[in-house]
GROMACS .gro file of C-alpha atoms in nm:
model
  485
    1MET     CA    1   7.103  10.717   8.077
    2THR     CA    2   6.801  10.938   7.942
    3LEU     CA    3   6.457  10.826   8.046
    4PRO     CA    4   6.114  10.952   7.964
    5GLU     CA    5   5.978  11.257   8.156
    6ASP     CA    6   5.708  11.071   8.349
    7ARG     CA    7   5.972  10.813   8.445
    8TRP     CA    8   6.179  11.055   8.671
    9LEU     CA    9   6.147  11.034   9.053
   10ILE     CA   10   6.210  11.345   9.290
   11THR     CA   11   6.415  11.271   9.580
   12ALA     CA   12   6.403  11.453   9.902
   13ALA     CA   13   6.827  11.486   9.941
   14PRO     CA   14   7.006  11.539   9.635
   15LEU     CA   15   7.331  11.342   9.614
   16GLN     CA   16   7.657  11.512   9.673
   17ARG     CA   17   7.883  11.569   9.358
   18THR     CA   18   8.174  11.359   9.330
   19LEU     CA   19   8.457  11.541   9.166
   20PRO     CA   20   8.633  11.510   8.925
   21THR     CA   21   8.356  11.390   8.685
   22TRP     CA   22   8.450  11.138   8.405
   23HIS     CA   23   8.241  11.053   8.109
   24ASN     CA   24   8.254  10.731   7.982
   25SER     CA   25   8.301  10.769   7.609
   26SER     CA   26   8.264  10.413   7.514
   27PRO     CA   27   7.925  10.315   7.366
   28PHE     CA   28   7.675  10.142   7.579
   29GLU     CA   29   7.512   9.793   7.427
   30ALA     CA   30   7.239   9.676   7.594
   31GLU     CA   31   7.248   9.281   7.670
   32PHE     CA   32   6.877   9.194   7.646
   33THR     CA   33   6.709   9.289   7.291
   34GLU     CA   34   6.420   9.552   7.366
   35PRO     CA   35   6.100   9.587   7.190
   36PRO     CA   36   6.132   9.800   6.842
   37SER     CA   37   6.127  10.159   6.927
   38TRP     CA   38   5.846  10.245   6.695
   39TRP     CA   39   5.584  10.045   6.948
   40GLY     CA   40   5.672  10.341   7.164
   41ILE     CA   41   5.673  10.117   7.468
   42THR     CA   42   5.743  10.341   7.786
   43SER     CA   43   5.529  10.212   8.074
   44GLN     CA   44   5.804   9.951   8.126
   45ALA     CA   45   6.099  10.135   8.171
   46PRO     CA   46   6.192  10.156   8.525
   47ALA     CA   47   6.337  10.443   8.722
   48MET     CA   48   6.668  10.283   8.788
   49GLU     CA   49   6.892  10.621   8.733
   50THR     CA   50   6.756  10.734   9.063
   51ALA     CA   51   6.775  10.409   9.268
   52MET     CA   52   7.143  10.334   9.147
   53ALA     CA   53   7.272  10.671   9.205
   54PRO     CA   54   7.386  10.642   9.567
   55LEU     CA   55   7.652  10.373   9.401
   56ASN     CA   56   7.838  10.724   9.279
   57LEU     CA   57   7.931  10.804   9.650
   58LEU     CA   58   8.167  10.503   9.623
   59ALA     CA   59   8.409  10.709   9.446
   60GLN     CA   60   8.534  10.845   9.775
   61LEU     CA   61   8.699  10.528   9.872
   62GLU     CA   62   8.944  10.567   9.590
   63GLY     CA   63   9.265  10.737   9.599
   64PRO     CA   64   9.441  10.949   9.328
   65LEU     CA   65   9.547  10.700   9.026
   66GLN     CA   66   9.685  10.757   8.707
   67PRO     CA   67   9.462  10.754   8.414
   68SER     CA   68   9.531  10.424   8.213
   69ILE     CA   69   9.622  10.466   7.848
   70HIS     CA   70   9.412  10.208   7.740
   71ALA     CA   71   9.079  10.334   7.928
   72ALA     CA   72   8.801  10.447   7.745
   73TYR     CA   73   8.751  10.761   7.961
   74GLU     CA   74   8.756  11.139   7.853
   75SER     CA   75   8.934  11.388   8.026
   76PRO     CA   76   8.781  11.539   8.358
   77LEU     CA   77   8.499  11.821   8.285
   78ASP     CA   78   8.704  12.010   8.520
   79PRO     CA   79   9.053  12.062   8.376
   80PHE     CA   80   9.202  12.160   8.712
   81ALA     CA   81   9.057  11.873   8.900
   82VAL     CA   82   9.321  11.604   9.047
   83ALA     CA   83   9.357  11.337   8.795
   84SER     CA   84   9.206  11.010   8.887
   85SER     CA   85   9.027  10.717   8.715
   86PRO     CA   86   8.729  10.516   8.818
   87GLY     CA   87   8.828  10.220   9.024
   88TRP     CA   88   8.553   9.963   9.038
   89GLU     CA   89   8.498   9.678   8.801
   90LEU     CA   90   8.091   9.583   8.804
   91VAL     CA   91   7.964   9.260   8.728
   92LEU     CA   92   7.586   9.260   8.690
   93VAL     CA   93   7.480   8.875   8.700
   94VAL     CA   94   7.120   8.843   8.573
   95ASP     CA   95   6.922   8.539   8.665
   96THR     CA   96   6.723   8.458   8.329
   97ALA     CA   97   6.462   8.196   8.497
   98LEU     CA   98   6.115   8.257   8.334
   99SER     CA   99   5.984   8.474   8.597
  100MET     CA  100   6.274   8.682   8.545
  101GLN     CA  101   6.177   8.767   8.195
  102PRO     CA  102   5.977   9.095   8.259
  103TRP     CA  103   6.246   9.244   8.436
  104PHE     CA  104   6.496   9.226   8.140
  105SER     CA  105   6.450   9.581   8.058
  106THR     CA  106   6.535   9.656   8.404
  107ALA     CA  107   6.842   9.481   8.392
  108ASN     CA  108   6.936   9.685   8.072
  109ALA     CA  109   6.845   9.995   8.282
  110ILE     CA  110   7.067   9.917   8.555
  111ALA     CA  111   7.371   9.829   8.340
  112ALA     CA  112   7.311  10.163   8.129
  113CYS     CA  113   7.308  10.391   8.454
  114ALA     CA  114   7.635  10.204   8.589
  115HIS     CA  115   7.771  10.265   8.256
  116ASP     CA  116   7.697  10.642   8.298
  117LEU     CA  117   7.826  10.683   8.683
  118PRO     CA  118   8.186  10.790   8.696
  119LEU     CA  119   8.253  10.521   8.941
  120PHE     CA  120   8.291  10.227   8.713
  121HIS     CA  121   8.575  10.144   8.495
  122SER     CA  122   8.372   9.865   8.315
  123VAL     CA  123   8.051   9.701   8.352
  124ARG     CA  124   7.995   9.325   8.245
  125VAL     CA  125   7.664   9.167   8.240
  126ILE     CA  126   7.662   8.782   8.284
  127ARG     CA  127   7.337   8.533   8.217
  128MET     CA  128   7.266   8.327   8.476
  129LYS     CA  129   7.058   8.048   8.308
  130ASN     CA  130   6.800   7.917   8.545
  131ARG     CA  131   6.572   7.632   8.385
  132GLN     CA  132   6.403   7.328   8.528
  133ASP     CA  133   6.600   6.988   8.491
  134LYS     CA  134   6.893   7.222   8.288
  135PRO     CA  135   7.235   7.247   8.462
  136LEU     CA  136   7.328   7.607   8.596
  137GLU     CA  137   7.502   7.774   8.327
  138PHE     CA  138   7.686   8.127   8.305
  139VAL     CA  139   7.711   8.318   8.004
  140PRO     CA  140   7.995   8.426   7.946
  141ASP     CA  141   8.144   8.206   8.209
  142ALA     CA  142   8.171   8.310   8.549
  143SER     CA  143   8.437   8.111   8.701
  144SER     CA  144   8.689   8.387   8.722
  145LEU     CA  145   8.476   8.570   8.974
  146SER     CA  146   8.553   8.287   9.224
  147GLN     CA  147   8.936   8.418   9.228
  148THR     CA  148   9.102   8.730   9.323
  149LEU     CA  149   9.144   8.993   9.026
  150ALA     CA  150   9.492   8.956   8.898
  151GLY     CA  151   9.716   9.250   8.789
  152THR     CA  152   9.483   9.519   8.903
  153ASN     CA  153   9.411   9.730   9.209
  154ARG     CA  154   9.034   9.793   9.135
  155ARG     CA  155   8.755   9.696   9.383
  156CYS     CA  156   8.520   9.435   9.223
  157MET     CA  157   8.153   9.471   9.269
  158ILE     CA  158   7.910   9.173   9.206
  159LEU     CA  159   7.543   9.263   9.191
  160LEU     CA  160   7.296   8.979   9.117
  161LEU     CA  161   6.933   9.058   8.995
  162THR     CA  162   6.709   8.785   9.090
  163ASP     CA  163   6.359   8.706   9.217
  164GLY     CA  164   6.473   8.396   9.426
  165VAL     CA  165   6.195   8.186   9.261
  166GLY     CA  166   6.383   7.989   8.974
  167PRO     CA  167   6.462   7.605   9.033
  168HIS     CA  168   6.835   7.653   9.096
  169TRP     CA  169   6.765   7.858   9.385
  170ARG     CA  170   6.613   7.538   9.561
  171LEU     CA  171   6.953   7.378   9.508
  172THR     CA  172   7.294   7.469   9.647
  173GLU     CA  173   7.512   7.534   9.357
  174VAL     CA  174   7.397   7.921   9.335
  175LEU     CA  175   7.460   7.973   9.721
  176ALA     CA  176   7.811   7.826   9.697
  177LEU     CA  177   7.918   8.041   9.420
  178LEU     CA  178   7.801   8.340   9.611
  179ARG     CA  179   7.967   8.235   9.894
  180ASP     CA  180   8.310   8.188   9.709
  181TRP     CA  181   8.249   8.555   9.536
  182ALA     CA  182   8.184   8.730   9.874
  183CYS     CA  183   8.517   8.584   9.979
  184ARG     CA  184   8.690   8.807   9.750
  185HIS     CA  185   8.469   9.098   9.635
  186VAL     CA  186   8.161   9.312   9.725
  187VAL     CA  187   7.841   9.127   9.683
  188ALA     CA  188   7.508   9.229   9.709
  189ILE     CA  189   7.129   9.074   9.579
  190LEU     CA  190   6.903   9.293   9.409
  191GLN     CA  191   6.580   9.143   9.463
  192THR     CA  192   6.279   9.226   9.217
  193LEU     CA  193   6.010   9.142   9.482
  194PRO     CA  194   5.918   9.368   9.742
  195HIS     CA  195   6.047   9.273  10.105
  196ILE     CA  196   5.687   9.153  10.224
  197GLU     CA  197   5.697   8.877   9.974
  198TRP     CA  198   6.089   8.746  10.022
  199LYS     CA  199   5.952   8.500  10.279
  200ARG     CA  200   5.800   8.315  10.034
  201THR     CA  201   6.105   8.278   9.817
  202ALA     CA  202   6.417   8.061   9.803
  203LEU     CA  203   6.587   8.317   9.971
  204PRO     CA  204   6.430   8.428  10.280
  205THR     CA  205   6.632   8.702  10.483
  206ARG     CA  206   6.724   8.792  10.837
  207PRO     CA  207   6.781   9.160  10.946
  208VAL     CA  208   7.113   9.207  11.127
  209ARG     CA  209   7.346   9.473  11.226
  210LEU     CA  210   7.643   9.477  11.011
  211ARG     CA  211   7.972   9.668  11.041
  212ALA     CA  212   8.255   9.706  10.790
  213PRO     CA  213   8.610   9.696  10.998
  214VAL     CA  214   8.746   9.870  10.659
  215PRO     CA  215   8.543  10.074  10.435
  216GLY     CA  216   8.476   9.900  10.098
  217CYS     CA  217   8.601   9.533  10.253
  218ALA     CA  218   8.469   9.212  10.074
  219ASN     CA  219   8.175   9.071  10.211
  220SER     CA  220   8.366   8.792  10.427
  221ASP     CA  221   8.519   9.034  10.621
  222LEU     CA  222   8.197   9.202  10.759
  223VAL     CA  223   8.115   9.195  11.140
  224VAL     CA  224   7.771   9.078  11.209
  225HIS     CA  225   7.545   9.162  11.493
  226GLY     CA  226   7.260   8.950  11.550
  227THR     CA  227   7.033   9.205  11.722
  228GLU     CA  228   6.939   9.557  11.696
  229GLU     CA  229   7.079   9.626  12.073
  230PRO     CA  230   7.412   9.779  12.092
  231GLN     CA  231   7.675   9.515  12.211
  232THR     CA  232   8.044   9.519  12.315
  233PRO     CA  233   8.315   9.435  12.037
  234ALA     CA  234   8.331   9.092  12.232
  235THR     CA  235   7.995   8.984  12.078
  236GLU     CA  236   8.093   9.047  11.736
  237THR     CA  237   8.122   8.782  11.487
  238THR     CA  238   8.271   8.733  11.166
  239ASP     CA  239   8.243   8.486  10.861
  240SER     CA  240   8.396   8.205  11.051
  241ALA     CA  241   8.131   8.223  11.321
  242ALA     CA  242   7.807   8.364  11.160
  243GLY     CA  243   7.881   8.252  10.816
  244THR     CA  244   7.899   8.487  10.488
  245VAL     CA  245   7.660   8.739  10.472
  246ILE     CA  246   7.504   8.870  10.127
  247PRO     CA  247   7.298   9.190  10.160
  248VAL     CA  248   6.985   9.199   9.997
  249LEU     CA  249   6.833   9.482   9.862
  250GLU     CA  250   6.494   9.608   9.710
  251LEU     CA  251   6.530   9.811   9.351
  252ARG     CA  252   6.475  10.144   9.545
  253LYS     CA  253   6.716  10.434   9.605
  254ARG     CA  254   6.645  10.388   9.999
  255TRP     CA  255   6.790  10.028   9.997
  256VAL     CA  256   7.093  10.123   9.789
  257ASP     CA  257   7.143  10.425   9.996
  258GLN     CA  258   7.162  10.203  10.326
  259TRP     CA  259   7.404   9.946  10.161
  260VAL     CA  260   7.623  10.233  10.056
  261ARG     CA  261   7.644  10.387  10.379
  262LEU     CA  262   7.769  10.025  10.498
  263LEU     CA  263   8.047  10.016  10.245
  264LEU     CA  264   8.157  10.381  10.338
  265SER     CA  265   8.146  10.372  10.728
  266THR     CA  266   8.270  10.155  10.999
  267SER     CA  267   7.946  10.221  11.187
  268ARG     CA  268   7.677   9.927  11.251
  269VAL     CA  269   7.403   9.975  10.983
  270HIS     CA  270   7.096   9.767  10.961
  271GLN     CA  271   7.064   9.547  10.664
  272HIS     CA  272   6.852   9.240  10.549
  273VAL     CA  273   7.084   8.966  10.471
  274VAL     CA  274   7.109   8.599  10.344
  275ILE     CA  275   7.379   8.417  10.581
  276LEU     CA  276   7.568   8.141  10.410
  277PRO     CA  277   7.742   7.924  10.663
  278ALA     CA  278   8.096   7.806  10.619
  279GLY     CA  279   7.982   7.424  10.608
  280PRO     CA  280   7.791   7.221  10.397
  281LEU     CA  281   7.501   7.438  10.266
  282GLU     CA  282   7.150   7.291  10.280
  283LYS     CA  283   6.900   7.292   9.982
  284GLY     CA  284   6.694   7.621   9.943
  285PHE     CA  285   6.330   7.659  10.074
  286ILE     CA  286   6.063   7.531   9.857
  287PRO     CA  287   5.730   7.724   9.829
  288ASN     CA  288   5.426   7.510   9.886
  289GLN     CA  289   5.322   7.389   9.543
  290VAL     CA  290   4.970   7.471   9.416
  291GLU     CA  291   4.765   7.178   9.348
  292GLN     CA  292   4.649   7.136   9.007
  293SER     CA  293   4.274   7.152   8.976
  294GLY     CA  294   4.033   7.250   8.692
  295ALA     CA  295   4.076   7.542   8.486
  296SER     CA  296   3.794   7.740   8.609
  297GLU     CA  297   3.917   7.699   8.981
  298ARG     CA  298   4.278   7.801   8.893
  299VAL     CA  299   4.139   8.077   8.740
  300ALA     CA  300   3.948   8.170   9.038
  301ALA     CA  301   4.200   8.115   9.276
  302PHE     CA  302   4.437   8.327   9.061
  303GLU     CA  303   4.201   8.619   9.063
  304SER     CA  304   4.164   8.579   9.447
  305ALA     CA  305   4.539   8.623   9.495
  306VAL     CA  306   4.635   8.910   9.311
  307PRO     CA  307   4.537   9.268   9.270
  308GLU     CA  308   4.255   9.354   9.020
  309SER     CA  309   4.462   9.548   8.766
  310THR     CA  310   4.699   9.218   8.745
  311TYR     CA  311   4.366   8.990   8.686
  312GLU     CA  312   4.289   9.231   8.417
  313LEU     CA  313   4.612   9.215   8.254
  314ALA     CA  314   4.599   8.858   8.247
  315LYS     CA  315   4.274   8.862   8.082
  316ARG     CA  316   4.434   9.073   7.791
  317LEU     CA  317   4.728   8.853   7.744
  318ALA     CA  318   4.482   8.562   7.680
  319MET     CA  319   4.402   8.730   7.407
  320ALA     CA  320   4.775   8.700   7.211
  321PRO     CA  321   5.038   8.473   7.131
  322LEU     CA  322   5.292   8.533   7.393
  323ASN     CA  323   5.663   8.626   7.452
  324ARG     CA  324   5.828   8.897   7.654
  325TYR     CA  325   5.801   9.130   7.399
  326VAL     CA  326   5.399   9.088   7.315
  327MET     CA  327   5.383   9.107   7.715
  328ASP     CA  328   5.551   9.411   7.732
  329LEU     CA  329   5.349   9.577   7.417
  330ILE     CA  330   4.988   9.479   7.576
  331ALA     CA  331   5.074   9.579   7.930
  332ASP     CA  332   5.205   9.921   7.794
  333LYS     CA  333   4.910   9.981   7.577
  334SER     CA  334   4.621   9.850   7.751
  335LYS     CA  335   4.727   9.864   8.114
  336PRO     CA  336   4.980  10.168   8.139
  337THR     CA  337   5.018  10.136   8.526
  338ALA     CA  338   5.123   9.805   8.486
  339THR     CA  339   5.485   9.712   8.618
  340PRO     CA  340   5.711   9.405   8.566
  341SER     CA  341   5.597   9.305   8.906
  342ASP     CA  342   5.242   9.235   8.727
  343LEU     CA  343   5.390   9.039   8.451
  344SER     CA  344   5.612   8.822   8.715
  345ARG     CA  345   5.308   8.726   8.933
  346ILE     CA  346   5.149   8.607   8.595
  347LEU     CA  347   5.411   8.414   8.458
  348THR     CA  348   5.483   8.242   8.821
  349SER     CA  349   5.128   8.157   8.838
  350ASN     CA  350   4.989   7.788   8.765
  351LEU     CA  351   4.821   7.945   8.438
  352ILE     CA  352   5.130   7.974   8.227
  353VAL     CA  353   5.321   7.702   8.053
  354ALA     CA  354   5.667   7.775   7.882
  355TYR     CA  355   5.776   7.594   7.554
  356GLU     CA  356   6.137   7.459   7.582
  357THR     CA  357   6.152   7.514   7.223
  358PRO     CA  358   5.997   7.857   7.095
  359ALA     CA  359   5.703   7.790   6.854
  360GLY     CA  360   5.578   8.001   6.570
  361GLU     CA  361   5.781   8.230   6.295
  362GLU     CA  362   6.136   8.247   6.347
  363GLY     CA  363   6.279   8.555   6.506
  364ARG     CA  364   6.269   8.687   6.828
  365PHE     CA  365   5.966   8.888   6.800
  366GLY     CA  366   5.778   8.640   6.643
  367GLU     CA  367   5.854   8.354   6.848
  368VAL     CA  368   5.573   8.192   7.104
  369THR     CA  369   5.733   8.139   7.420
  370PHE     CA  370   5.417   8.114   7.656
  371GLY     CA  371   5.078   7.987   7.646
  372PHE     CA  372   4.820   7.956   7.874
  373ALA     CA  373   4.734   7.576   8.016
  374ASP     CA  374   4.470   7.375   7.885
  375GLU     CA  375   4.136   7.550   7.902
  376VAL     CA  376   4.254   7.862   8.120
  377ARG     CA  377   4.290   8.094   7.806
  378GLN     CA  378   3.908   8.018   7.728
  379CYS     CA  379   3.821   8.080   8.117
  380LEU     CA  380   3.976   8.420   8.096
  381LEU     CA  381   3.835   8.502   7.753
  382ALA     CA  382   3.483   8.432   7.864
  383GLN     CA  383   3.526   8.688   8.114
  384SER     CA  384   3.633   8.956   7.892
  385ASP     CA  385   3.438   9.203   7.653
  386SER     CA  386   3.428   9.195   7.269
  387ILE     CA  387   3.556   9.572   7.286
  388ALA     CA  388   3.871   9.477   7.458
  389THR     CA  389   3.920   9.195   7.224
  390TYR     CA  390   3.885   9.388   6.911
  391HIS     CA  391   4.085   9.642   7.034
  392THR     CA  392   4.355   9.352   7.127
  393ALA     CA  393   4.361   9.235   6.792
  394GLU     CA  394   4.413   9.559   6.617
  395LEU     CA  395   4.714   9.613   6.857
  396LEU     CA  396   4.880   9.306   6.762
  397GLU     CA  397   4.790   9.325   6.389
  398ARG     CA  398   4.935   9.688   6.385
  399HIS     CA  399   5.264   9.590   6.558
  400LEU     CA  400   5.323   9.223   6.509
  401ALA     CA  401   5.207   9.168   6.173
  402ASP     CA  402   5.555   9.173   6.008
  403HIS     CA  403   5.687   8.949   6.273
  404MET     CA  404   5.370   8.690   6.311
  405ARG     CA  405   5.244   8.655   5.949
  406PRO     CA  406   4.934   8.479   6.052
  407LEU     CA  407   4.818   8.785   6.246
  408VAL     CA  408   4.781   8.980   5.926
  409GLY     CA  409   4.411   9.074   5.889
  410LEU     CA  410   4.335   8.920   6.240
  411ALA     CA  411   4.109   9.226   6.344
  412ASP     CA  412   3.887   9.213   6.022
  413ARG     CA  413   3.852   8.818   6.052
  414LEU     CA  414   3.702   8.853   6.406
  415ARG     CA  415   3.459   9.111   6.308
  416LYS     CA  416   3.346   8.933   5.987
  417PRO     CA  417   3.469   8.562   6.045
  418THR     CA  418   3.480   8.329   5.743
  419ALA     CA  419   3.622   7.985   5.684
  420GLU     CA  420   3.768   8.114   5.352
  421ALA     CA  421   3.959   8.409   5.517
  422LEU     CA  422   4.142   8.213   5.757
  423PRO     CA  423   4.528   8.172   5.722
  424ALA     CA  424   4.663   7.841   5.549
  425MET     CA  425   4.718   7.536   5.799
  426SER     CA  426   5.078   7.458   5.891
  427PRO     CA  427   5.266   7.375   6.189
  428GLN     CA  428   5.463   7.728   6.204
  429ALA     CA  429   5.096   7.885   6.189
  430ALA     CA  430   4.945   7.647   6.464
  431PRO     CA  431   5.021   7.876   6.771
  432TYR     CA  432   4.874   8.173   6.646
  433LEU     CA  433   4.557   7.976   6.504
  434ARG     CA  434   4.478   7.820   6.844
  435VAL     CA  435   4.482   8.188   6.993
  436GLU     CA  436   4.247   8.306   6.711
  437ALA     CA  437   4.028   7.985   6.763
  438SER     CA  438   3.992   8.068   7.120
  439LEU     CA  439   3.901   8.443   7.018
  440LEU     CA  440   3.636   8.334   6.782
  441THR     CA  441   3.488   8.090   7.040
  442ALA     CA  442   3.467   8.355   7.291
  443LEU     CA  443   3.286   8.564   7.058
  444SER     CA  444   3.038   8.307   6.947
  445ALA     CA  445   2.751   8.478   7.077
  446GLU     CA  446   2.848   8.785   6.833
  447SER     CA  447   2.671   8.583   6.553
  448PRO     CA  448   2.629   8.243   6.377
  449GLU     CA  449   2.941   8.305   6.154
  450HIS     CA  450   3.156   8.337   6.450
  451ARG     CA  451   3.030   8.002   6.607
  452THR     CA  452   3.081   7.828   6.275
  453THR     CA  453   3.426   7.949   6.185
  454ALA     CA  454   3.520   7.872   6.544
  455GLU     CA  455   3.374   7.531   6.486
  456HIS     CA  456   3.576   7.476   6.154
  457LEU     CA  457   3.910   7.610   6.283
  458ARG     CA  458   3.898   7.391   6.612
  459SER     CA  459   3.827   7.074   6.380
  460LYS     CA  460   4.132   7.155   6.162
  461LEU     CA  461   4.369   7.215   6.447
  462GLY     CA  462   4.240   6.883   6.596
  463SER     CA  463   4.270   6.690   6.283
  464ARG     CA  464   4.606   6.820   6.205
  465MET     CA  465   4.711   6.709   6.576
  466LEU     CA  466   4.912   7.036   6.575
  467LEU     CA  467   5.128   7.190   6.857
  468PRO     CA  468   4.872   7.145   7.202
  469GLU     CA  469   4.773   7.451   7.389
  470ALA     CA  470   4.981   7.325   7.704
  471GLY     CA  471   5.313   7.183   7.544
  472PRO     CA  472   5.539   7.102   7.465
  473GLY     CA  473   5.651   7.284   7.749
  474THR     CA  474   5.690   7.306   8.123
  475ALA     CA  475   5.504   7.517   8.374
  476ALA     CA  476   5.654   7.798   8.526
  477GLU     CA  477   5.872   7.790   8.837
  478PRO     CA  478   5.686   7.754   9.174
  479PRO     CA  479   5.452   8.095   9.198
  480ALA     CA  480   5.594   8.396   9.384
  481PRO     CA  481   5.351   8.535   9.631
  482ALA     CA  482   5.083   8.797   9.496
  483GLY     CA  483   4.918   8.941   9.798
  484ARG     CA  484   4.637   9.199   9.688
  485ARG     CA  485   4.768   9.541   9.776
   0.00000   0.00000   0.00000
């Protein structure tokens, strides 16, 4: 996978080369749609090539195999190398809860890196639909993962990308599935949140010492040591006593490297894990709910809980009709140092609501999937300066006018507002016009025309009883922690 120059990371210890080296000649197809290339978004591209590189060392577990005539792999780059074929199947399960949307590009990057690694024979991506009041669903179906793969001697690795915040993590169905998968395959959770915040999610972990009795064994065969102190073999426990363990990893090379060390050796290795008992499972931990209060109090609480850069990004997002593409665009162009973690913090705050049925223009880039609740948008805009507002309006018009038609001419209308210049009123245009009304209201001090046009637009929106700011929709999942860094 090719990444922009500024996204490369320098590692202290380069990995050993595994021979023979194979090149996967089948084309890579991203599971999640990326913003248009001409937008030039680069800052959200995660450096997953470095983080996932240690997985290539698992090729040591494979003996010589005859290449399949159906395999989509080219000949070894070294013609004198022993003929062998990649021997692992990778299944990347991606949690698609609301708070995970900023991480979809990361999921694409992980799948692309795995596609390029000579370890994997195939890479599958499965979406785990995780919505409030909706049944847990996998697309495509993941029922086969609970069974031993038939007709193949390839190992199967299942990586679950999640933040452990979505509603189904507070139930038991996902945990039961993880336990079934771990009985037959190598399973790990890739946690998008930093380790310091894990205790506030529905996946609290504990540190243990693990040992693989056989390199590359399934999770259920791992031997658990409860403490850091050396212990005799008699004190070791396996699945039947301690439960099935699922290693949980940060999206960093050091964490992946440690997990690969566990799979390759029979030594005790320190890991953070979720332990699933063999008996009935308890419902997941539920973070404390933030009491609903007035918009200004909620904004003030959010400001005090997050880094300043995250709060500044939230103010920029308040200037736009939102979906994940727009969020990436604004983050990239106005706050180049922003990360998916910043967007995730905003999505899991009590400032945002999600529309179950996307509003606005048809088409993925033109849909409005998120909004700021009640008067929250106005509170954020009241703290913004007009220069940032005009800059964001120009950005939206330049990149989104073809997808969100009511944005055509937005920058000029904000500078020289008149009621005659406003777009035609319709249910489809309402999500965008509500944002424009909020922007004009925030700019009311600029001129009498701003105040008059804002009042006119608010009156028309209210008389037509069009889409309200806070619905239809549901609040985002319970907030993940967001400590000041």
